[in-house]
C-alpha angles and dihedrals in degrees: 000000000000114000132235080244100057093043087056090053087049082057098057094049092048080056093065094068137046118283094253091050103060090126100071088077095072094098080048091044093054095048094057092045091059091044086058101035103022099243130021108257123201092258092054092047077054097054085046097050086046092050094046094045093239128121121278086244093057090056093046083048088057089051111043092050097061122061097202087074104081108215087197141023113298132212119248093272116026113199123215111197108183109232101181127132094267094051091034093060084042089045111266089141086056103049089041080060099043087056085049094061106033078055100040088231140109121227121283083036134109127214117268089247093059086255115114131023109190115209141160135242134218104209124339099184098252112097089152097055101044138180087052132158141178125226120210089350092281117069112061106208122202141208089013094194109176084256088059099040082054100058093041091062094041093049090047095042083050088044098059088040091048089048086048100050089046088061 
């Protein structure tokens, strides 16, 4: 489940704060557990919550609040599209369905080939430039028009063939 190695990660990042204040790496924990599994299942939330001395539901809390925790296993790009009022009045629901479609998923889905996982946002920050998304957690993308949707999944759809066939 979780490895001697991880735990010993968990260990340099308790280290940061006081001892009566472990607690404060679970944001920190969880990271490394989805560095090592790929998502943060509800066992491993379990193994955080025993090694910082919380209760399992404050971990699941942590996780469940951030998006950029995956509760299950993610295709090789997850897509964040923000669907709160802001963007939905800009058209961040539009643009969320006209992912759907291109990618013949719902939300909350991933592509048959392991690609794509389509997901929504809360909030990303980011109301004057909607519709906005963010891609693995890391690139914010703007002004996400269908035509630039478009290109961005098909970028990212050449760029994974282009990364196979150099294997």
């Amino acid at each position: 489940m979780i490895s001697e190695s991880t735990k010993s990660r968990f260990a340099r990042e308790v280290a940061k704060f006081p001892a009566d204040q472990k607690q404060s790496a679970v944001m920190a924990c969880l990271s490394i557990v989805q560095q090592e599994l790929g998502y943060v299942s509800a066992e491993s939330e379990n193994v955080v919550a025993e090694y910082l001395g919380m209760p399992p539901i404050a971990v699941h809390e942590v996780t469940t609040f951030y998006n950029m925790y995956n509760q299950a296993p993610t295709g090789r790009f997850k897509l964040n599209v923000c669907t709160n009022l802001p963007c939905q009045l800009r058209d961040g629901a539009k643009a969320l369905k006209h992912l759907e479609h291109k990618l013949g998923i719902s939300m909350n889905e991933t592509t048959p080939d392991g690609l794509f996982t389509l997901q929504q946002s809360e909030c990303l920050g980011a109301c004057a430039d909607s519709p906005v998304m963010l891609v693995n957690d890391r690139t914010m993308c703007s002004f996400m028009s269908n035509d630039k949707l478009d290109q961005l999944v098909d970028g990212l759809r050449a760029s994974h063939v282009a990364s196979v066939e150099v294997k």
